[in-house]
Amino acid sequence: MLKLQSDKYVKVRPLFKTLEYNLGVEAILSGTVQGDVYVDDLQNPSTACMFDGVHHFYMGGNEKNQDFNSSLSKLIINDIFPKIKNEGKEVDYFFFYDDSSEWEKELEFVLKDIYPGKTYRRYYNFYAGDSVLSLDMLEGFKLRKIDSELMESTDLNNVEEIQQWAFTESWSGKEDFLKNGFGFCIIKDKDIVSWCMADHVFGGNCEIGVETDEDYREKGLATRVVSACVEYCLSEGMDRIGWSCFESNEASYALAEKVGFKIFKKYPVLFGWYNSYDNLFVQGDVSTKEGNFEKGAQLLEKALLLAEADDDDFKRSRISNRDSVCWAYFLAARAHALSGNADKCINRLKKGFELGLPNKDMLNDSAFDALRDNEAFKQL
């Protein structure tokens, strides 16, 4: 596997044809966003992986290239993941791929040692000529375009959220965002309460996202700020505006549809967290909730091994610490109970109570129903 120079990215463009709707791909290929592209051959690449340096991996080309896939697995485990952790960017990651191909099956091999999960996302488009919902602003609130003065403000609450948007994988900072991006926000008194900003802008296309302060949700503010952003895009002559969200985020796609976006694609992605403990904890809990009890138990046990070893990832966890790790034991106990392993379940419950599980009422959880007549369980 070889790293392609940025002036040669045109060579891999055909490999990402099915992902070109995602402007993150175009942003890297065009050089507007820094990213790395790894290929099997510098002159005639047939397989490629594109990485934006933080969250997103894009797979293209021949998914059956075993030499490339093996090298990619080593690169991810030995280079990319440690580098991200050392930089303190222990966030989530996503693998995008052509869902009509066999990339998902091959990625199970590539990522087998980091235990990703699978979820679904939606992608929406709004085209020039589509009708956008237009609403009057609520009394006491005002719409404002995001500019340098606003981003440098010291007396507005949530301004740091606006500033952070300009330091994602899409933008190199405030100057880059203000020059090449755009956004709008709604302000009430000294609070920025809702904001819609560009994630990518390329040619006549862009992608946008929205956030609303928790104290101001369900008031129609997100609808208004997104509509304002779309109207701005149309006034600037843009042809297409993209919007993406998780399939589970009904509020997000309901908002997009209300404004006038139309569904383009529903697609699977593999995802996880760079922090091994957090990833195992979450994936184990999700697997249990999805009914895959044995897998859930296995992943949670791997998380507990890291906790018991006081591993660096456990120390840096955003989910657990020494005071709350008892809940990991409880979740592992549930998974073991549901998979029929009574002894392991009771062992994990005992350890959880030793470490601070608050009370025995949680034993009323229906996951433990099969253990009601178990003498060891009764003695807990």
CSV table of C-alpha atoms in Angstrom, one decimal:
chain,number,residue,atom,x,y,z
A,1,MET,CA,0.0,0.0,0.0
A,2,LEU,CA,1.3,3.4,-1.0
A,3,LYS,CA,0.4,7.0,-0.2
A,4,LEU,CA,-0.7,9.0,-3.2
A,5,GLN,CA,0.6,12.6,-3.7
A,6,SER,CA,-2.2,15.2,-3.7
A,7,ASP,CA,-1.4,16.3,-7.3
A,8,LYS,CA,-2.2,12.7,-8.4
A,9,TYR,CA,-5.6,12.4,-6.7
A,10,VAL,CA,-7.3,12.6,-10.2
A,11,LYS,CA,-6.1,9.0,-10.6
A,12,VAL,CA,-8.5,7.7,-7.9
A,13,ARG,CA,-11.5,9.8,-8.8
A,14,PRO,CA,-13.2,7.0,-10.8
A,15,LEU,CA,-12.8,4.6,-7.8
A,16,PHE,CA,-15.0,6.9,-5.7
A,17,LYS,CA,-17.7,7.5,-8.3
A,18,THR,CA,-20.5,5.9,-6.2
A,19,LEU,CA,-19.6,8.2,-3.2
A,20,GLU,CA,-19.3,11.5,-5.1
A,21,TYR,CA,-22.6,12.7,-3.7
A,22,ASN,CA,-20.8,13.0,-0.4
A,23,LEU,CA,-18.9,16.3,-0.6
A,24,GLY,CA,-16.3,15.1,1.9
A,25,VAL,CA,-14.9,13.0,-1.0
A,26,GLU,CA,-14.8,15.9,-3.4
A,27,ALA,CA,-13.3,18.2,-0.8
A,28,ILE,CA,-10.3,15.9,-0.4
A,29,LEU,CA,-9.9,15.1,-4.1
A,30,SER,CA,-10.0,18.8,-5.0
A,31,GLY,CA,-7.6,19.8,-2.3
A,32,THR,CA,-10.0,22.1,-0.5
A,33,VAL,CA,-9.7,19.9,2.6
A,34,GLN,CA,-6.5,18.1,3.6
A,35,GLY,CA,-6.7,14.4,3.6
A,36,ASP,CA,-4.6,11.3,2.8
A,37,VAL,CA,-5.3,8.8,0.0
A,38,TYR,CA,-3.8,5.3,0.1
A,39,VAL,CA,-3.6,3.1,-3.0
A,40,ASP,CA,-2.4,-0.2,-4.2
A,41,ASP,CA,-0.5,1.2,-7.2
A,42,LEU,CA,0.7,4.8,-7.8
A,43,GLN,CA,0.3,4.7,-11.6
A,44,ASN,CA,-2.8,2.6,-12.0
A,45,PRO,CA,-4.6,2.3,-8.7
A,46,SER,CA,-7.4,-0.2,-8.4
A,47,THR,CA,-8.2,0.1,-4.7
A,48,ALA,CA,-8.0,3.2,-2.5
A,49,CYS,CA,-8.8,4.4,1.0
A,50,MET,CA,-9.3,8.1,1.6
A,51,PHE,CA,-9.0,9.6,5.2
A,52,ASP,CA,-9.8,13.2,6.2
A,53,GLY,CA,-7.5,13.0,9.2
A,54,VAL,CA,-10.2,12.9,11.9
A,55,HIS,CA,-13.5,11.1,11.4
A,56,HIS,CA,-14.1,9.8,7.9
A,57,PHE,CA,-12.7,7.0,5.9
A,58,TYR,CA,-13.9,6.4,2.3
A,59,MET,CA,-13.4,3.1,0.5
A,60,GLY,CA,-13.2,2.8,-3.2
A,61,GLY,CA,-12.3,0.4,-6.0
A,62,ASN,CA,-11.7,-3.4,-5.8
A,63,GLU,CA,-12.8,-4.6,-2.4
A,64,LYS,CA,-11.2,-8.0,-3.0
A,65,ASN,CA,-7.7,-6.7,-3.0
A,66,GLN,CA,-6.4,-8.8,0.0
A,67,ASP,CA,-2.9,-7.4,0.0
A,68,PHE,CA,-4.2,-3.8,0.2
A,69,ASN,CA,-6.8,-4.8,2.8
A,70,SER,CA,-4.1,-6.4,5.0
A,71,SER,CA,-1.8,-3.4,4.7
A,72,LEU,CA,-4.7,-1.1,5.5
A,73,SER,CA,-5.6,-3.0,8.6
A,74,LYS,CA,-2.0,-2.6,9.9
A,75,LEU,CA,-1.9,1.1,9.0
A,76,ILE,CA,-5.1,1.7,10.9
A,77,ILE,CA,-4.1,-0.2,14.0
A,78,ASN,CA,-0.4,0.7,14.2
A,79,ASP,CA,-0.4,4.2,12.8
A,80,ILE,CA,-3.7,6.1,12.4
A,81,PHE,CA,-5.4,5.1,15.6
A,82,PRO,CA,-2.3,5.8,17.9
A,83,LYS,CA,-1.7,9.1,16.1
A,84,ILE,CA,-5.3,10.2,16.6
A,85,LYS,CA,-5.1,9.2,20.3
A,86,ASN,CA,-1.8,11.0,20.8
A,87,GLU,CA,-3.3,14.2,19.3
A,88,GLY,CA,-6.1,14.0,21.8
A,89,LYS,CA,-8.7,13.6,19.1
A,90,GLU,CA,-10.4,10.6,20.7
A,91,VAL,CA,-13.6,11.0,18.8
A,92,ASP,CA,-15.7,8.7,16.6
A,93,TYR,CA,-14.9,7.4,13.2
A,94,PHE,CA,-16.9,6.2,10.2
A,95,PHE,CA,-16.2,4.0,7.2
A,96,PHE,CA,-18.2,4.9,4.0
A,97,TYR,CA,-18.4,2.5,1.2
A,98,ASP,CA,-20.5,1.5,-1.8
A,99,ASP,CA,-23.3,-0.5,-0.3
A,100,SER,CA,-23.8,-2.4,-3.5
A,101,SER,CA,-20.3,-3.8,-3.3
A,102,GLU,CA,-18.8,-6.3,-0.9
A,103,TRP,CA,-16.8,-3.7,1.0
A,104,GLU,CA,-18.7,-4.3,4.2
A,105,LYS,CA,-17.7,-7.9,4.3
A,106,GLU,CA,-14.1,-7.1,3.5
A,107,LEU,CA,-14.0,-4.3,6.2
A,108,GLU,CA,-15.0,-6.9,8.8
A,109,PHE,CA,-11.6,-8.4,8.1
A,110,VAL,CA,-9.8,-5.1,7.9
A,111,LEU,CA,-11.3,-3.8,11.2
A,112,LYS,CA,-11.6,-7.1,13.1
A,113,ASP,CA,-9.3,-6.0,15.9
A,114,ILE,CA,-11.1,-2.7,16.6
A,115,TYR,CA,-14.7,-4.0,16.8
A,116,PRO,CA,-16.7,-1.4,14.8
A,117,GLY,CA,-20.5,-1.3,14.9
A,118,LYS,CA,-22.9,-0.9,12.0
A,119,THR,CA,-25.5,1.8,11.6
A,120,TYR,CA,-27.5,3.5,8.9
A,121,ARG,CA,-27.5,7.1,7.7
A,122,ARG,CA,-29.7,9.2,5.4
A,123,TYR,CA,-28.6,11.7,2.8
A,124,TYR,CA,-30.9,14.4,1.6
A,125,ASN,CA,-30.7,16.9,-1.3
A,126,PHE,CA,-32.2,20.3,-1.9
A,127,TYR,CA,-31.9,21.4,-5.6
A,128,ALA,CA,-32.2,24.9,-7.1
A,129,GLY,CA,-35.8,25.2,-8.2
A,130,ASP,CA,-37.1,23.3,-5.2
A,131,SER,CA,-39.5,25.2,-2.9
A,132,VAL,CA,-38.1,26.2,0.5
A,133,LEU,CA,-40.3,26.7,3.6
A,134,SER,CA,-40.2,30.3,4.7
A,135,LEU,CA,-41.4,31.4,8.2
A,136,ASP,CA,-41.5,34.7,10.0
A,137,MET,CA,-39.0,35.1,12.9
A,138,LEU,CA,-40.4,34.5,16.4
A,139,GLU,CA,-40.9,37.6,18.5
A,140,GLY,CA,-37.8,38.4,20.6
A,141,PHE,CA,-35.4,36.5,18.3
A,142,LYS,CA,-33.3,37.8,15.5
A,143,LEU,CA,-31.6,36.2,12.6
A,144,ARG,CA,-27.9,37.0,11.9
A,145,LYS,CA,-25.4,36.0,9.3
A,146,ILE,CA,-22.2,34.6,10.9
A,147,ASP,CA,-19.3,36.9,10.3
A,148,SER,CA,-16.0,37.9,11.8
A,149,GLU,CA,-17.5,40.3,14.3
A,150,LEU,CA,-19.8,37.6,15.6
A,151,MET,CA,-17.1,34.9,15.8
A,152,GLU,CA,-14.9,37.3,17.8
A,153,SER,CA,-17.7,38.3,20.2
A,154,THR,CA,-16.9,38.0,23.9
A,155,ASP,CA,-20.4,38.7,25.2
A,156,LEU,CA,-22.5,36.1,23.4
A,157,ASN,CA,-23.3,32.7,24.9
A,158,ASN,CA,-22.5,29.7,22.7
A,159,VAL,CA,-20.2,31.7,20.5
A,160,GLU,CA,-17.6,29.0,21.2
A,161,GLU,CA,-19.8,26.5,19.5
A,162,ILE,CA,-19.7,28.6,16.3
A,163,GLN,CA,-15.9,28.9,16.6
A,164,GLN,CA,-15.5,25.2,17.1
A,165,TRP,CA,-17.4,24.5,13.8
A,166,ALA,CA,-14.6,26.4,12.0
A,167,PHE,CA,-12.0,24.0,13.4
A,168,THR,CA,-13.4,20.7,12.2
A,169,GLU,CA,-12.0,18.4,9.5
A,170,SER,CA,-13.8,20.6,6.9
A,171,TRP,CA,-12.2,24.0,7.8
A,172,SER,CA,-8.7,24.9,8.9
A,173,GLY,CA,-9.9,27.8,11.1
A,174,LYS,CA,-12.0,30.9,11.3
A,175,GLU,CA,-10.4,32.6,8.3
A,176,ASP,CA,-10.9,29.6,6.1
A,177,PHE,CA,-14.6,29.3,7.1
A,178,LEU,CA,-15.3,33.0,6.7
A,179,LYS,CA,-13.7,33.0,3.3
A,180,ASN,CA,-15.1,29.8,1.9
A,181,GLY,CA,-18.0,28.8,4.1
A,182,PHE,CA,-21.1,30.5,5.4
A,183,GLY,CA,-23.7,30.2,8.2
A,184,PHE,CA,-26.6,31.9,10.0
A,185,CYS,CA,-27.6,31.9,13.6
A,186,ILE,CA,-30.6,33.0,15.7
A,187,ILE,CA,-30.0,35.2,18.8
A,188,LYS,CA,-32.1,36.0,21.8
A,189,ASP,CA,-30.7,38.7,24.1
A,190,LYS,CA,-27.1,37.4,24.7
A,191,ASP,CA,-27.7,33.8,23.7
A,192,ILE,CA,-27.0,32.2,20.3
A,193,VAL,CA,-29.8,29.7,20.4
A,194,SER,CA,-29.6,28.0,17.0
A,195,TRP,CA,-27.1,27.9,14.2
A,196,CYS,CA,-26.8,26.4,10.7
A,197,MET,CA,-23.4,26.3,9.1
A,198,ALA,CA,-21.7,24.9,6.0
A,199,ASP,CA,-19.8,21.7,6.4
A,200,HIS,CA,-18.5,21.7,2.8
A,201,VAL,CA,-18.7,24.1,-0.1
A,202,PHE,CA,-17.5,23.1,-3.6
A,203,GLY,CA,-18.4,24.6,-6.9
A,204,GLY,CA,-22.2,24.9,-6.9
A,205,ASN,CA,-22.7,22.4,-4.2
A,206,CYS,CA,-22.6,22.5,-0.4
A,207,GLU,CA,-23.5,20.5,2.7
A,208,ILE,CA,-25.0,22.1,5.9
A,209,GLY,CA,-25.7,21.1,9.4
A,210,VAL,CA,-27.6,22.6,12.3
A,211,GLU,CA,-27.4,22.7,16.1
A,212,THR,CA,-29.9,24.2,18.7
A,213,ASP,CA,-29.2,25.0,22.3
A,214,GLU,CA,-31.1,22.4,24.5
A,215,ASP,CA,-33.0,25.1,26.3
A,216,TYR,CA,-34.5,26.4,23.0
A,217,ARG,CA,-35.5,23.2,21.2
A,218,GLU,CA,-39.0,22.4,19.9
A,219,LYS,CA,-39.7,26.1,19.2
A,220,GLY,CA,-39.2,26.0,15.4
A,221,LEU,CA,-35.9,27.8,15.6
A,222,ALA,CA,-33.9,25.1,13.8
A,223,THR,CA,-36.5,25.2,11.0
A,224,ARG,CA,-36.1,29.0,10.6
A,225,VAL,CA,-32.3,29.1,10.7
A,226,VAL,CA,-32.0,26.2,8.2
A,227,SER,CA,-34.5,27.8,5.9
A,228,ALA,CA,-32.5,31.0,6.0
A,229,CYS,CA,-29.4,29.1,5.1
A,230,VAL,CA,-31.1,27.4,2.2
A,231,GLU,CA,-32.4,30.7,0.9
A,232,TYR,CA,-28.9,32.2,1.1
A,233,CYS,CA,-27.5,29.2,-0.9
A,234,LEU,CA,-30.1,29.7,-3.6
A,235,SER,CA,-29.4,33.4,-3.8
A,236,GLU,CA,-25.8,32.6,-4.3
A,237,GLY,CA,-26.6,30.4,-7.2
A,238,MET,CA,-25.9,27.1,-5.7
A,239,ASP,CA,-27.3,24.0,-7.5
A,240,ARG,CA,-27.4,21.5,-4.7
A,241,ILE,CA,-27.5,21.5,-0.9
A,242,GLY,CA,-26.8,18.3,1.0
A,243,TRP,CA,-27.9,17.2,4.4
A,244,SER,CA,-26.9,13.9,6.2
A,245,CYS,CA,-27.9,12.4,9.5
A,246,PHE,CA,-28.3,9.1,11.3
A,247,GLU,CA,-31.3,6.9,10.4
A,248,SER,CA,-32.2,7.0,14.1
A,249,ASN,CA,-32.2,10.8,14.2
A,250,GLU,CA,-35.8,11.3,13.3
A,251,ALA,CA,-35.8,14.9,14.5
A,252,SER,CA,-33.0,15.7,12.0
A,253,TYR,CA,-34.5,14.2,8.9
A,254,ALA,CA,-38.0,15.4,9.8
A,255,LEU,CA,-36.6,18.9,9.9
A,256,ALA,CA,-34.9,18.5,6.6
A,257,GLU,CA,-38.1,17.2,5.0
A,258,LYS,CA,-40.1,20.1,6.5
A,259,VAL,CA,-37.7,22.7,5.0
A,260,GLY,CA,-38.0,21.0,1.6
A,261,PHE,CA,-35.1,18.5,1.3
A,262,LYS,CA,-35.8,15.2,-0.5
A,263,ILE,CA,-34.3,11.9,0.4
A,264,PHE,CA,-31.5,10.8,-1.9
A,265,LYS,CA,-30.1,7.7,-0.2
A,266,LYS,CA,-30.2,5.5,2.9
A,267,TYR,CA,-26.9,3.6,3.4
A,268,PRO,CA,-25.0,1.6,6.0
A,269,VAL,CA,-21.7,2.8,7.6
A,270,LEU,CA,-19.4,1.1,10.0
A,271,PHE,CA,-18.5,3.3,13.0
A,272,GLY,CA,-16.8,3.3,16.4
A,273,TRP,CA,-14.6,5.3,18.8
A,274,TYR,CA,-10.9,5.6,18.7
A,275,ASN,CA,-10.8,5.0,22.5
A,276,SER,CA,-10.8,1.2,22.8
A,277,TYR,CA,-12.5,1.1,26.2
A,278,ASP,CA,-15.3,3.5,25.1
A,279,ASN,CA,-15.8,1.6,21.9
A,280,LEU,CA,-16.0,-1.8,23.5
A,281,PHE,CA,-18.4,-0.4,26.2
A,282,VAL,CA,-20.8,1.2,23.7
A,283,GLN,CA,-20.6,-1.6,21.1
A,284,GLY,CA,-21.2,-4.2,23.8
A,285,ASP,CA,-24.2,-2.4,25.2
A,286,VAL,CA,-25.6,-1.8,21.7
A,287,SER,CA,-25.1,-5.5,20.8
A,288,THR,CA,-27.0,-6.6,23.9
A,289,LYS,CA,-29.9,-4.2,23.2
A,290,GLU,CA,-30.1,-5.5,19.6
A,291,GLY,CA,-30.4,-9.1,21.0
A,292,ASN,CA,-26.9,-10.3,20.2
A,293,PHE,CA,-26.3,-11.2,23.8
A,294,GLU,CA,-23.2,-13.3,23.5
A,295,LYS,CA,-21.4,-10.7,21.4
A,296,GLY,CA,-22.5,-8.0,23.9
A,297,ALA,CA,-21.0,-10.0,26.7
A,298,GLN,CA,-17.8,-10.7,24.9
A,299,LEU,CA,-17.3,-7.0,24.1
A,300,LEU,CA,-18.1,-5.8,27.6
A,301,GLU,CA,-15.7,-8.4,29.0
A,302,LYS,CA,-13.0,-7.0,26.8
A,303,ALA,CA,-13.8,-3.5,28.1
A,304,LEU,CA,-13.5,-4.8,31.7
A,305,LEU,CA,-10.1,-6.3,31.0
A,306,LEU,CA,-8.9,-2.8,30.0
A,307,ALA,CA,-10.5,-1.3,33.2
A,308,GLU,CA,-8.9,-4.0,35.4
A,309,ALA,CA,-5.5,-3.4,33.8
A,310,ASP,CA,-5.9,0.4,34.3
A,311,ASP,CA,-5.2,0.7,30.6
A,312,ASP,CA,-4.5,4.2,29.2
A,313,ASP,CA,-7.7,4.1,27.2
A,314,PHE,CA,-9.6,3.5,30.3
A,315,LYS,CA,-7.9,6.4,32.0
A,316,ARG,CA,-8.9,8.6,29.1
A,317,SER,CA,-12.4,7.3,28.9
A,318,ARG,CA,-15.2,9.8,28.4
A,319,ILE,CA,-17.7,7.2,29.6
A,320,SER,CA,-16.3,5.6,32.8
A,321,ASN,CA,-13.8,6.2,35.6
A,322,ARG,CA,-13.0,4.4,38.8
A,323,ASP,CA,-16.1,5.7,40.4
A,324,SER,CA,-18.5,4.6,37.7
A,325,VAL,CA,-16.9,1.5,36.3
A,326,CYS,CA,-19.4,-0.5,38.4
A,327,TRP,CA,-22.0,0.1,35.7
A,328,ALA,CA,-19.8,-1.7,33.1
A,329,TYR,CA,-20.0,-4.7,35.4
A,330,PHE,CA,-23.7,-4.4,35.6
A,331,LEU,CA,-24.1,-4.2,31.8
A,332,ALA,CA,-21.8,-7.2,31.4
A,333,ALA,CA,-23.9,-9.1,34.0
A,334,ARG,CA,-27.1,-8.3,32.0
A,335,ALA,CA,-25.5,-9.6,28.8
A,336,HIS,CA,-24.3,-12.8,30.5
A,337,ALA,CA,-27.8,-13.4,32.1
A,338,LEU,CA,-29.5,-12.9,28.7
A,339,SER,CA,-27.0,-15.3,27.0
A,340,GLY,CA,-27.7,-18.0,29.7
A,341,ASN,CA,-24.4,-17.8,31.6
A,342,ALA,CA,-25.6,-17.6,35.2
A,343,ASP,CA,-22.2,-18.0,36.9
A,344,LYS,CA,-20.6,-15.2,34.9
A,345,CYS,CA,-23.6,-13.0,35.5
A,346,ILE,CA,-23.5,-13.5,39.3
A,347,ASN,CA,-19.7,-13.0,39.3
A,348,ARG,CA,-20.0,-9.6,37.5
A,349,LEU,CA,-22.9,-8.5,39.8
A,350,LYS,CA,-20.8,-9.2,42.9
A,351,LYS,CA,-17.9,-7.2,41.5
A,352,GLY,CA,-20.3,-4.4,40.5
A,353,PHE,CA,-21.7,-4.2,44.0
A,354,GLU,CA,-18.2,-4.2,45.5
A,355,LEU,CA,-17.3,-1.3,43.3
A,356,GLY,CA,-20.3,0.8,44.2
A,357,LEU,CA,-23.5,-0.2,42.4
A,358,PRO,CA,-26.0,1.9,44.4
A,359,ASN,CA,-28.7,-0.6,45.4
A,360,LYS,CA,-30.2,-4.0,44.9
A,361,ASP,CA,-33.3,-2.7,43.2
A,362,MET,CA,-31.6,-3.1,39.8
A,363,LEU,CA,-31.8,-6.8,40.3
A,364,ASN,CA,-35.5,-6.4,39.4
A,365,ASP,CA,-34.4,-5.9,35.8
A,366,SER,CA,-36.2,-8.4,33.6
A,367,ALA,CA,-32.8,-9.5,32.2
A,368,PHE,CA,-32.4,-11.5,35.4
A,369,ASP,CA,-35.8,-13.2,35.4
A,370,ALA,CA,-34.3,-16.6,34.5
A,371,LEU,CA,-32.1,-16.4,37.7
A,372,ARG,CA,-34.9,-15.8,40.3
A,373,ASP,CA,-34.6,-19.3,41.6
A,374,ASN,CA,-30.8,-19.4,41.6
A,375,GLU,CA,-29.5,-19.6,45.2
A,376,ALA,CA,-26.4,-17.6,44.5
A,377,PHE,CA,-28.5,-14.9,42.8
A,378,LYS,CA,-30.9,-14.8,45.8
A,379,GLN,CA,-27.9,-14.2,48.1
A,380,LEU,CA,-26.7,-11.1,46.3
